XYZ file of C-alpha atoms in Angstrom:
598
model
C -5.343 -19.833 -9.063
C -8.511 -17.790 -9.096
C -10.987 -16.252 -6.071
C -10.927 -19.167 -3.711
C -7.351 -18.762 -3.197
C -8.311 -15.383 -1.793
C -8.006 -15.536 2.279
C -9.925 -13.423 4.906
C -6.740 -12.252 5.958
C -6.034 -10.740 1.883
C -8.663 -8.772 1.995
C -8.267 -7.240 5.368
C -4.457 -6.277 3.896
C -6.284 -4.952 0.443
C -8.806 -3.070 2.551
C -6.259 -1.606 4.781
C -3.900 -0.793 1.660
C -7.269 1.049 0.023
C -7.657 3.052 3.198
C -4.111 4.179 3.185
C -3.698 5.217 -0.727
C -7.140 6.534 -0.881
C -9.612 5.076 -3.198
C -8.685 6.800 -6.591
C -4.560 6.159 -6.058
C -5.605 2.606 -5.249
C -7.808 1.991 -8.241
C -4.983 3.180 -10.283
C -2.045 1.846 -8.916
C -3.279 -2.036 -9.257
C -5.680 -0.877 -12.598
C -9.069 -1.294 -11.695
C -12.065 0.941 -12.200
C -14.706 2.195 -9.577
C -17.135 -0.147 -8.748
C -20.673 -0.121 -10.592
C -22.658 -2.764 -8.899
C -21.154 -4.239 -6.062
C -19.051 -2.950 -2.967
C -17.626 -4.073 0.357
C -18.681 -2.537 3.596
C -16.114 -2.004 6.274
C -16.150 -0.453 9.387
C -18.488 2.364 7.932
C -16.785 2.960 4.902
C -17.060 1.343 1.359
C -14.419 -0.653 -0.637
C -14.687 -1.885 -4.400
C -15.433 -5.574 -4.822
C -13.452 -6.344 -7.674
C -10.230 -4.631 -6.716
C -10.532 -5.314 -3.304
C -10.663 -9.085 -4.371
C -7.282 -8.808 -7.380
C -5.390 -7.353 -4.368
C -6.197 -9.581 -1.491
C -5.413 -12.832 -4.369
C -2.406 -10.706 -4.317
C -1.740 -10.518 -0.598
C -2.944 -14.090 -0.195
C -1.150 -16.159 -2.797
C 1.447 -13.904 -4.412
C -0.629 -12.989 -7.504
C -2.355 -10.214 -8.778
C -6.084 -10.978 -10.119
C -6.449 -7.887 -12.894
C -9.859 -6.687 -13.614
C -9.685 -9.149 -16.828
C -9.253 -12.372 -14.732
C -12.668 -12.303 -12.789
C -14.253 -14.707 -15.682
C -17.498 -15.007 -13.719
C -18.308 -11.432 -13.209
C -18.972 -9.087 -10.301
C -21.443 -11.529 -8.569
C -19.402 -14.358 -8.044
C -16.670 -11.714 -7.038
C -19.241 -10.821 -4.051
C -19.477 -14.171 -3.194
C -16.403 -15.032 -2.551
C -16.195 -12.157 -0.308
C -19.304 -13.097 1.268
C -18.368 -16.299 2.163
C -15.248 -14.795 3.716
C -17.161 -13.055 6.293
C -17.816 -9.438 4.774
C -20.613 -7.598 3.754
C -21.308 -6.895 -0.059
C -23.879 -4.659 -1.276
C -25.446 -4.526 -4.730
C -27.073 -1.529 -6.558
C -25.319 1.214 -7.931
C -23.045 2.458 -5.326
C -20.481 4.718 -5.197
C -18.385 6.280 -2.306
C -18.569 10.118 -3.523
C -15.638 11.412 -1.593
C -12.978 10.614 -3.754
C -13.869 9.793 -7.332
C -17.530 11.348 -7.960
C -18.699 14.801 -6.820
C -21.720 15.225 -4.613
C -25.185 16.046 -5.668
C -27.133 18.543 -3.446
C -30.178 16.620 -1.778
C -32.512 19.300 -0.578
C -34.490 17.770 2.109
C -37.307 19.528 3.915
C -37.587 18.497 7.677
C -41.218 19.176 8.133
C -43.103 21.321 10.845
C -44.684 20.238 13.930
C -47.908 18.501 12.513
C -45.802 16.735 10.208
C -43.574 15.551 13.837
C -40.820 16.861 12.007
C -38.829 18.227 14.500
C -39.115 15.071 16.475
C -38.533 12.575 14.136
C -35.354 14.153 13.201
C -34.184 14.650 16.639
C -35.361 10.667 16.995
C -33.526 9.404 13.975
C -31.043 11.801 12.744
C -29.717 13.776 15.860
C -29.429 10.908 18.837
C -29.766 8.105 15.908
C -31.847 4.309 15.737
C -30.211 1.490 17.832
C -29.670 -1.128 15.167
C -30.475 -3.793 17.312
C -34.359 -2.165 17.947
C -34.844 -2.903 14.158
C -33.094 -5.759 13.817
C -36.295 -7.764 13.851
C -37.415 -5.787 10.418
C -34.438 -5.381 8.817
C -34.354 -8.392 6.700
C -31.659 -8.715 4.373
C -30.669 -5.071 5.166
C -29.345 -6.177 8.798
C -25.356 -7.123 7.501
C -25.191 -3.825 5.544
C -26.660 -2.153 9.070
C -23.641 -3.924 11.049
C -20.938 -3.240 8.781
C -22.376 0.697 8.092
C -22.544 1.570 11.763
C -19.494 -0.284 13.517
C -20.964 1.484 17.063
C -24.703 0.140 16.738
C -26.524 3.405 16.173
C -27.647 4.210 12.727
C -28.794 7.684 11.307
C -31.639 7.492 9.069
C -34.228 9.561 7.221
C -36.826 8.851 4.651
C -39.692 9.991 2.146
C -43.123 8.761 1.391
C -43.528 7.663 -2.350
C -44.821 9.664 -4.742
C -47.403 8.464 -7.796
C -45.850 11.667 -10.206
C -43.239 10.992 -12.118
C -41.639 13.904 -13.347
C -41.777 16.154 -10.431
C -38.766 17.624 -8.308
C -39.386 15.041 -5.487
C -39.527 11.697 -7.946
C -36.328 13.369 -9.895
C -34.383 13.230 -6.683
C -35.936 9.735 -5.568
C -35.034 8.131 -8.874
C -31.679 10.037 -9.312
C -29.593 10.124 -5.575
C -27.223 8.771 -5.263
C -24.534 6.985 -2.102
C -22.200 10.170 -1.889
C -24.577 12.924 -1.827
C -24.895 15.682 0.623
C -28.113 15.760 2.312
C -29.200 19.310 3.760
C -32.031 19.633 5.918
C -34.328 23.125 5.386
C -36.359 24.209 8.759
C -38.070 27.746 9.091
C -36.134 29.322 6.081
C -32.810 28.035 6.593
C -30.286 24.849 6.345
C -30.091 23.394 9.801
C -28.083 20.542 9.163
C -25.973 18.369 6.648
C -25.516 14.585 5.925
C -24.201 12.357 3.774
C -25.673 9.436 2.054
C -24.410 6.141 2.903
C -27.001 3.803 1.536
C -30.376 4.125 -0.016
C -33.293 1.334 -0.096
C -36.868 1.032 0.271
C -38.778 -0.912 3.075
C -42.109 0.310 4.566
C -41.595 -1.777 7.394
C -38.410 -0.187 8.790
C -40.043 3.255 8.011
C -42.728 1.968 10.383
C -40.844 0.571 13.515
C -38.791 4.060 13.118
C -41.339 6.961 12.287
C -44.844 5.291 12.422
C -47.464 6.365 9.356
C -48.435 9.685 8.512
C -52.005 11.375 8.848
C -52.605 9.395 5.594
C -51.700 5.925 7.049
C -48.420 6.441 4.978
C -44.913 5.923 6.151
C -41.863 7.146 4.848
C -40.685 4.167 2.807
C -37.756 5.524 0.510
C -35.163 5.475 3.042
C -31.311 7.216 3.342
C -29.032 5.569 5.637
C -26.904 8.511 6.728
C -23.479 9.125 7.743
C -20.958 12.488 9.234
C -23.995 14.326 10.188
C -23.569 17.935 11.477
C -25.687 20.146 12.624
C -24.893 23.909 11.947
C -24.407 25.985 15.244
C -25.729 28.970 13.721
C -28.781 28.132 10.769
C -27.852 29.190 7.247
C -30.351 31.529 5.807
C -31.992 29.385 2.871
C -33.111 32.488 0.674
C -29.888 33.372 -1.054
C -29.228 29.273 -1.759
C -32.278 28.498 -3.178
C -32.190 31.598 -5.465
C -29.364 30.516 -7.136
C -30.124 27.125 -7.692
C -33.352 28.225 -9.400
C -35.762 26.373 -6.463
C -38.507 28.128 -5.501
C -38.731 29.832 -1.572
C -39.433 28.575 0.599
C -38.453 24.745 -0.118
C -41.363 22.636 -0.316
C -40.291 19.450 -1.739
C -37.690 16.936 -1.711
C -35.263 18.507 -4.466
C -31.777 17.085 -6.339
C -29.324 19.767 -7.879
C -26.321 18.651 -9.717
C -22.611 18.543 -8.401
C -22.014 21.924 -10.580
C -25.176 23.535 -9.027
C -23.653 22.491 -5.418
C -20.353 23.626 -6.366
C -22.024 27.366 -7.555
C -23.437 28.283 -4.144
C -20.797 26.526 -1.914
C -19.829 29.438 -1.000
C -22.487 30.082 0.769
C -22.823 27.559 2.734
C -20.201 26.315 5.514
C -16.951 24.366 5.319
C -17.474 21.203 5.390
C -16.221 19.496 8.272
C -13.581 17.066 7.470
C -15.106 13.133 8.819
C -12.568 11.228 11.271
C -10.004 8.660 9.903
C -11.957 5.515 9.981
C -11.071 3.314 13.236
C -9.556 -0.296 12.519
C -10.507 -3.251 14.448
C -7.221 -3.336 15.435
C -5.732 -0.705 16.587
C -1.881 -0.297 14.855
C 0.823 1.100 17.391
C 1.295 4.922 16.805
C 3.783 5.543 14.124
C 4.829 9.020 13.423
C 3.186 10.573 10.341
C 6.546 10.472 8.325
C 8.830 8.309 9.091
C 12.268 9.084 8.114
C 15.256 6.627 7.070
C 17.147 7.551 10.660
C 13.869 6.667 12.089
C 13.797 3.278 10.281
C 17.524 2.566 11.123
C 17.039 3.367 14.439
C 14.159 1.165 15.336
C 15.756 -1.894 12.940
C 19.045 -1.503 15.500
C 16.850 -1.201 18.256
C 15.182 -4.902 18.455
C 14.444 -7.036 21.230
C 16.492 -10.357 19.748
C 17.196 -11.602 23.908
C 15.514 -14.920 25.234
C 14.220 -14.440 28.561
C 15.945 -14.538 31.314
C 17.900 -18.213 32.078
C 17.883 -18.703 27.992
C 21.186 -17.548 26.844
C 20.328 -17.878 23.039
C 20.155 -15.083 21.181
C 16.249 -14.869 18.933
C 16.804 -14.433 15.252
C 13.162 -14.417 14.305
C 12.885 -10.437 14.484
C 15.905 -9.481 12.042
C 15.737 -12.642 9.896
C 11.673 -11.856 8.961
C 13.017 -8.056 8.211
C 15.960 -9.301 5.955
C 13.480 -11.455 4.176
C 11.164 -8.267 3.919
C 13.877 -6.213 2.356
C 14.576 -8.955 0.441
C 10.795 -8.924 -1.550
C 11.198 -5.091 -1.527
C 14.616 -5.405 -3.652
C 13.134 -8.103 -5.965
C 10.092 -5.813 -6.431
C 8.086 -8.314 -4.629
C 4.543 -7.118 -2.779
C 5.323 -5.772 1.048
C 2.839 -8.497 2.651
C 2.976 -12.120 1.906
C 0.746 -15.179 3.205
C 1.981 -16.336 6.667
C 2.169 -19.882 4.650
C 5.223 -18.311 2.533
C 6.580 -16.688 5.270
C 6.954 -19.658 7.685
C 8.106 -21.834 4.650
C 10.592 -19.125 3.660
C 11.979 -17.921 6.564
C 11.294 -20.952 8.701
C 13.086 -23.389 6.883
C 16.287 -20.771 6.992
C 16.347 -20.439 10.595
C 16.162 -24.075 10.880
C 18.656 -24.749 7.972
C 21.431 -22.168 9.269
C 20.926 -23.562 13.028
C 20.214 -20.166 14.399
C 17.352 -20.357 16.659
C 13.992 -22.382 16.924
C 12.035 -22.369 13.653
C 9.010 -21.847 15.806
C 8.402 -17.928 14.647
C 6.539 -17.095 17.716
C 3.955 -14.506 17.823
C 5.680 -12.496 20.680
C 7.987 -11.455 17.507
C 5.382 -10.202 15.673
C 4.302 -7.951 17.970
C 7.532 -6.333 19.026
C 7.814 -5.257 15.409
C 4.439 -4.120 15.216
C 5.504 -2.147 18.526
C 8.071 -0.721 16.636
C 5.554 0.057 13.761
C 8.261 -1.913 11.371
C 5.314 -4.570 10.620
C 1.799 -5.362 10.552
C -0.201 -8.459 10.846
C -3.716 -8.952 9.264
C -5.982 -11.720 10.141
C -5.505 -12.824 13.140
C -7.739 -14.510 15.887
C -8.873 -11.379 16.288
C -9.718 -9.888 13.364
C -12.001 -13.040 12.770
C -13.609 -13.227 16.407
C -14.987 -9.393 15.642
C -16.862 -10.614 12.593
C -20.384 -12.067 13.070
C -19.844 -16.201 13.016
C -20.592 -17.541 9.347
C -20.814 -20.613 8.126
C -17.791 -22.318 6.898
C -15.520 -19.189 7.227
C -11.799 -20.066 6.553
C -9.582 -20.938 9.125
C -6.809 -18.121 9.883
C -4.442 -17.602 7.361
C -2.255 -14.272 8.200
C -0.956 -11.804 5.706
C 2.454 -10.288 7.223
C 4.321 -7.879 6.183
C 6.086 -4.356 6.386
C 4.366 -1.053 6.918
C 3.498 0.879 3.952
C 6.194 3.609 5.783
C 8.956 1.125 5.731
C 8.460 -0.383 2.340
C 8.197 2.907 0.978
C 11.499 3.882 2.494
C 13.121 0.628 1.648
C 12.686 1.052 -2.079
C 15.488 3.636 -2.451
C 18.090 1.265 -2.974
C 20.982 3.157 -0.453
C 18.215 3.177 2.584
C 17.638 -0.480 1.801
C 21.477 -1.181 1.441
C 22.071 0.836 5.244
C 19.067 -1.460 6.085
C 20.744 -4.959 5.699
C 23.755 -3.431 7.339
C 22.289 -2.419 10.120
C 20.452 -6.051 10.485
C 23.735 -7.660 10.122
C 25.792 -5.864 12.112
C 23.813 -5.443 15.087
C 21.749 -8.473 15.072
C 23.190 -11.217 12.705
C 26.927 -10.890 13.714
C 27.215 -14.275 14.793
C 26.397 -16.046 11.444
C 27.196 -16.929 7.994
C 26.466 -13.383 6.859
C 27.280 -14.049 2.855
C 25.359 -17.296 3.213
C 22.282 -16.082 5.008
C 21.930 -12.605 2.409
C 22.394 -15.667 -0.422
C 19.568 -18.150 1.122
C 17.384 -14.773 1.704
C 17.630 -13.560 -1.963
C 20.049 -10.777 -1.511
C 23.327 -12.539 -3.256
C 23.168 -9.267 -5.620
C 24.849 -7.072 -2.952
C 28.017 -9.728 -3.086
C 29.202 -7.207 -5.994
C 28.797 -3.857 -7.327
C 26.859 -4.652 -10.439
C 24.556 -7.195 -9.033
C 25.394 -9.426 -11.805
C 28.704 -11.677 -10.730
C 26.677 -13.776 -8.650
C 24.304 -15.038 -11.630
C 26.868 -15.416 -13.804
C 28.685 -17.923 -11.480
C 25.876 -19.795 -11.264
C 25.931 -20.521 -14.467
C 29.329 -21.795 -14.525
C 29.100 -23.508 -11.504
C 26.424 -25.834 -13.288
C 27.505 -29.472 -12.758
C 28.904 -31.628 -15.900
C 26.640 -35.019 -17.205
C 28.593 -37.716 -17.785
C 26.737 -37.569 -21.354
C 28.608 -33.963 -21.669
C 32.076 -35.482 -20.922
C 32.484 -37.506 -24.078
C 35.329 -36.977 -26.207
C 35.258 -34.490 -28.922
C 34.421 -30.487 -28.474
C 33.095 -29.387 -25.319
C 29.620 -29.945 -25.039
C 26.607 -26.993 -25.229
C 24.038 -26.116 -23.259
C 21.014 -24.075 -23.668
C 19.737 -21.777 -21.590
C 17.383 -18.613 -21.608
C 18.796 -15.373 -20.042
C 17.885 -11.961 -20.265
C 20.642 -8.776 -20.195
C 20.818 -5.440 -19.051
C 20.857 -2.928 -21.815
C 23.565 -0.034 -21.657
C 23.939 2.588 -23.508
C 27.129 2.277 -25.433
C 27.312 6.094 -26.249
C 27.682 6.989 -22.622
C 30.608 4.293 -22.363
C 32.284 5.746 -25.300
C 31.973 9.046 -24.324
C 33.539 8.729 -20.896
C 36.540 6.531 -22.307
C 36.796 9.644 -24.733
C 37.232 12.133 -21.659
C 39.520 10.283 -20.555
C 41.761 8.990 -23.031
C 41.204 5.750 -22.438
C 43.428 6.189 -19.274
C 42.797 4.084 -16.085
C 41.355 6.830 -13.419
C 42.756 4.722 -11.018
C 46.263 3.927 -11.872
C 46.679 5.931 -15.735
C 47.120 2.674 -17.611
C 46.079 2.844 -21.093
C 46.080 -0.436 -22.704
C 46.523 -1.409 -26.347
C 44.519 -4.093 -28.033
C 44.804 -4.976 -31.425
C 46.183 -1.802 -32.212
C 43.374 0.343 -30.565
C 42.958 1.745 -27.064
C 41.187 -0.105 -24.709
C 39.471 0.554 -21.411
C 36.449 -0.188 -19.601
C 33.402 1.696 -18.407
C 32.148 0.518 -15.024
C 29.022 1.709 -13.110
C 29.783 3.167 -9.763
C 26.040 2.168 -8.775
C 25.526 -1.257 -10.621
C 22.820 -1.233 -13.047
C 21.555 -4.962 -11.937
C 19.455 -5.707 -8.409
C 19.149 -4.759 -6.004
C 21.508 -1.840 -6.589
C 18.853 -0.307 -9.621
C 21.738 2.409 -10.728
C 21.144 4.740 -14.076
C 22.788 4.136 -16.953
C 24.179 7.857 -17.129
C 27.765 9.584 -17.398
C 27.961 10.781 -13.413
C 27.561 6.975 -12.410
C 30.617 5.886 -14.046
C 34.256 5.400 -14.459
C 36.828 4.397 -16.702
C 39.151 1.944 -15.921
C 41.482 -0.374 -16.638
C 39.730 -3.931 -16.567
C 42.095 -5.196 -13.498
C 40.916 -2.036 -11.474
C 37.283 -2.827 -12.703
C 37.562 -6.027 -11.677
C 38.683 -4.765 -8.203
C 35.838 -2.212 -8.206
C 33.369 -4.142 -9.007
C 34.054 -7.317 -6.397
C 33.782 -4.290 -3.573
C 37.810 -4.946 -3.109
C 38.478 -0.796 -3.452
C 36.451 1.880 -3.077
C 36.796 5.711 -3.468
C 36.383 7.433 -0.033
C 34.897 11.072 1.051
C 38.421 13.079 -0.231
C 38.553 11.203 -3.352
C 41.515 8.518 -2.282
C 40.809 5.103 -3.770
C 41.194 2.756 -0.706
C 41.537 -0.798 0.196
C 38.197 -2.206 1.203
C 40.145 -4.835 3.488
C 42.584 -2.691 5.706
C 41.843 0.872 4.523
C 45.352 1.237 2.786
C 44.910 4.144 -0.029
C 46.430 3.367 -3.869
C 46.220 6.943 -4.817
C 43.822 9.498 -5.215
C 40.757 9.594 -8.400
C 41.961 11.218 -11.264
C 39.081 13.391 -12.467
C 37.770 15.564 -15.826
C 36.013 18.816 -15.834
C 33.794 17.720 -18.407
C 32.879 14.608 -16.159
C 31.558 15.121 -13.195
C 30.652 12.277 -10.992
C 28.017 12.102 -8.109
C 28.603 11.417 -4.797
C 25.510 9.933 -4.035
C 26.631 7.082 -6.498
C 30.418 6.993 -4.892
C 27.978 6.539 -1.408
C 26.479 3.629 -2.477
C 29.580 2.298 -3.091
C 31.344 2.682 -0.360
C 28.133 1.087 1.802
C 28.312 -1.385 -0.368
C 31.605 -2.105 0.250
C 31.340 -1.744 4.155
C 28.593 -4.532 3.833
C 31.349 -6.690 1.843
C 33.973 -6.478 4.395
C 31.044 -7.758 7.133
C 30.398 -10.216 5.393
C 34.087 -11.616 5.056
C 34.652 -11.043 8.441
């Protein structure tokens, strides 16, 4: 596997996952480090290459591409992404907003015989129509489209300079994408910008601003983005006194991110740019959405056939199970629509519920319901310029960074696949369906049972039925590790006695009991190994506890899962206290077992 498994539809879901974490928490979460050379241009904003490609590899095929596994470097990186349909620019780059400070760019607008107030009211203030420069452009024009999404770019330049150590070829040479442009008019700051790209062309500069008195033209060129002009004009004086630059401003000038910080204060807020827009607009989902919320909408699915089709539609509930299902496993939120269709497909067709056909209508009620998202669709490709040999749709689907965030505490996902299959799944194998989807771990309290049966249930050779001893197999298996200090302890507290039924057993002419985890320690229950998640028992009451056949209720009664009937209350120690978040689970967990037998 390696960058031409990565799909258009990966990096839209790596781009989208960027925008959502932020740049820095991004970088960090999937260990990459800020871009140097090359970055991807998106809807105005900027991405970085390599991480932007390891996470879409992710999104596409299931793997993660770490910053070691690009073997043939940034450029071929780009490439790839290229070819996909984006726009990759090289230079030093960097997105200043989130990782590096801003410099100060002191820009002088120019007086009337220089045009200045014209050319910035052309260029800056009512902005170039990218497709009046198209014809100049040159190799510039895809960074142009994917900069300015609305067709109207912002731009300002500078005529070179043959010094080489003065204030204007310092802030030439050292500028940077990221830096805060301000403009200086008549003694004071009129405006601010940011930089968004930087490059030289004299031919741009003259389609935009024409040649100077000198048959010069502004050549060194800032593309320029959130542009605001102050309402009231910020006396330049005090500013330029305390960066040390003589008044009044003269020359193009570059103070460091400390300098800018040191007179901020003097300057005004900064006002905080719009969220970028997506090409596809995501149904509104409340800004915190809460695990009610999330149960709510899950029991609230469309699952009918139109009207004259009886048949109830499994897609919807089945492709959240399955999502759960990745989220319990510790599996990435979004998967390729290939793995999807083959996964949950082949079920649907398997179990006889419905056509495997997983129609799109589906999709989009959960999107509706802002339970799912969708990237790389017809649509997402028809708003891209046509290129050559662009790859054919291949979706990345998926939940929404809300609901996978809410599904990873292990009792919201547990009231999750309740809620699925008692409101939606009734009708089916229910033990057989969580087994085919990968959730066979919630068929007992410690998760374990089920993998341990498998291994018994392995069938005999006729090689391993000879006479003699019973045959051996090997096998490879890893195990949970407890701490046996908490299991002796809370056998100490109690004696050894059964907190269920006060039987303390002998063997071999020592006390024996059992410690068993009230949350199990194995997936997809994740419980801690600590004292106020367990119990001790005798092992036929662990047993029972454990295969969800009792379960303690709100009072403290230990109940019969099937039929409710109570076998006494808890016995409990002051020195151990249990938690009743842990006794919750439990009991959930033991509501889901008795739907299941149904």
């Amino acid at each position: 596997m390696g960058l031409g498994d990565i799909t258009r539809a990966g990096v839209l879901a790596a781009v989208d996952e960027c925008r959502h974490l932020g740049r820095e928490a991004f970088l960090r979460r999937y260990g990459f480090g800020q871009a140097t050379t090359y970055e991807v241009l998106f809807d105005g904003h900027r991405y970085d290459s390599k991480a932007i490609a390891g996470v879409a590899h992710l999104y596409s095929v299931g793997s993660l591409l770490s910053a070691d596994d690009f073997s043939g470097g940034a450029r071929t990186v780009a490439r790839r992404l290229r070819a996909l349909g984006f726009v990759v620019t090289d230079g030093t780059v960097t997105d200043g907003s989130d990782q590096v400070a801003p410099q100060m760019v002191l820009q002088p607008r120019g007086g009337s015989r220089d045009r200045g107030p014209q050319n910035f009211a052309k260029s800056v203030r009512h902005g170039i129509r990218v497709a009046d420069i198209t014809g100049v452009l040159g190799d510039q024009a895809d960074v142009f489209t994917a900069l300015y999404p609305k067709g109207v770019a912002r731009l300002w330049g500078s005529t070179p300079t043959t010094q080489v150590n003065n204030e204007k070829a310092k802030a030439l040479r050292k500028r940077r994408v990221g830096d805060h442009v301000f403009f200086y008019a008549e003694n004071h700051f009129i405006a601010r910008a940011r930089i968004l790209h930087l490059f030289n062309s004299p031919s741009v500069a003259r389609e935009v601003w024409g040649n100077d008195e000198d048959s010069a033209t502004w050549e060194h060129i800032m593309a320029l983005g959130d542009v605001e002009e102050f309402p009231t004009p910020v006396p330049a004086a005090p500013v330029l006194q305390r960066l040390n630059v003589p008044v009044p401003l003269r020359s193009l000038t570059l103070r460091s991110a400390e300098d800018y910080r040191r007179v901020s204060s003097l300057l005004p807020v900064r006002r905080q740019a719009a969220s970028p827009p997506t090409r596809a607009p995501r149904p509104a989902v409340p800004a915190r959405l809460s695990p009610r919320d999330l149960m709510d909408r899950m029991g609230s699915l469309t699952t009918r056939r139109p009207p004259g089709n009886s048949a109830q539609d499994y897609n919807q509930p089945l492709a959240l199970l399955w999502a759960v299902s990745r989220i319990a496993a510790g599996k990435p939120r979004l998967a390729s629509w290939s793995s999807f269709h083959t996964e949950v497909g082949s079920l649907l067709a398997e179990l006889g519920l419905s056509d495997p056909q997983l129609t799109e209508e589906s999709f989009r009620q959960l999107e509706e319901g802002g339970l799912w998202e969708v990237h790389g669709t017809a649509n997402d490709v028809d708003s891209m310029p046509h290129i050559e040999g662009l790859d054919a749709p291949q979706p990345v689907v998926g939940l929404t960074h809300a609901s996978a965030e809410l599904l990873r505490h292990p009792l919201t996902r547990l009231e999750a696949v309740i809620m699925l299959c008692r409101t939606h799944l009734d009708r089916v194998d229910q033990r057989t369906l969580l087994s085919r989807v990968g959730l066979s771990g919630y068929a007992t309290a410690d998760g374990l049972l089920e993998e341990d049966e498998d291994d018994h249930n392995q069938g005999v050779t006729s090689k391993e039925r000879m006479d003699g001893p019973t045959a051996r197999r090997q096998s490879v298996s890893s195990r949970l590790v407890r701490n046996a200090a908490i299991a002796a302890h809370v056998k100490e507290l109690h004696g050894h006695a059964c907190q269920i039924c006060e039987t303390r057993l002998q063997y071999k002419r020592r006390p024996y009991s059992e410690a068993a985890h009230i949350r199990g320690l194995g997936a997809p229950h994740d419980g801690p190994d600590e004292l106020p998640n367990l119990l001790c028992l005798c092992p036929n009451h662990h047993v029972l506890f454990d295969g969800l056949e009792i379960y303690i209720d709100v009072d403290g009664y230990v109940r019969w899962t099937h039929g409710g009937a109570p076998l006494g209350r808890l016995r409990r120690h002051a020195d151990h206290r249990i938690e009743e978040a842990y006794l919750r689970y439990h009991r959930t967990l033991c509501e889901l077992h008795r739907l299941t037998q149904m």
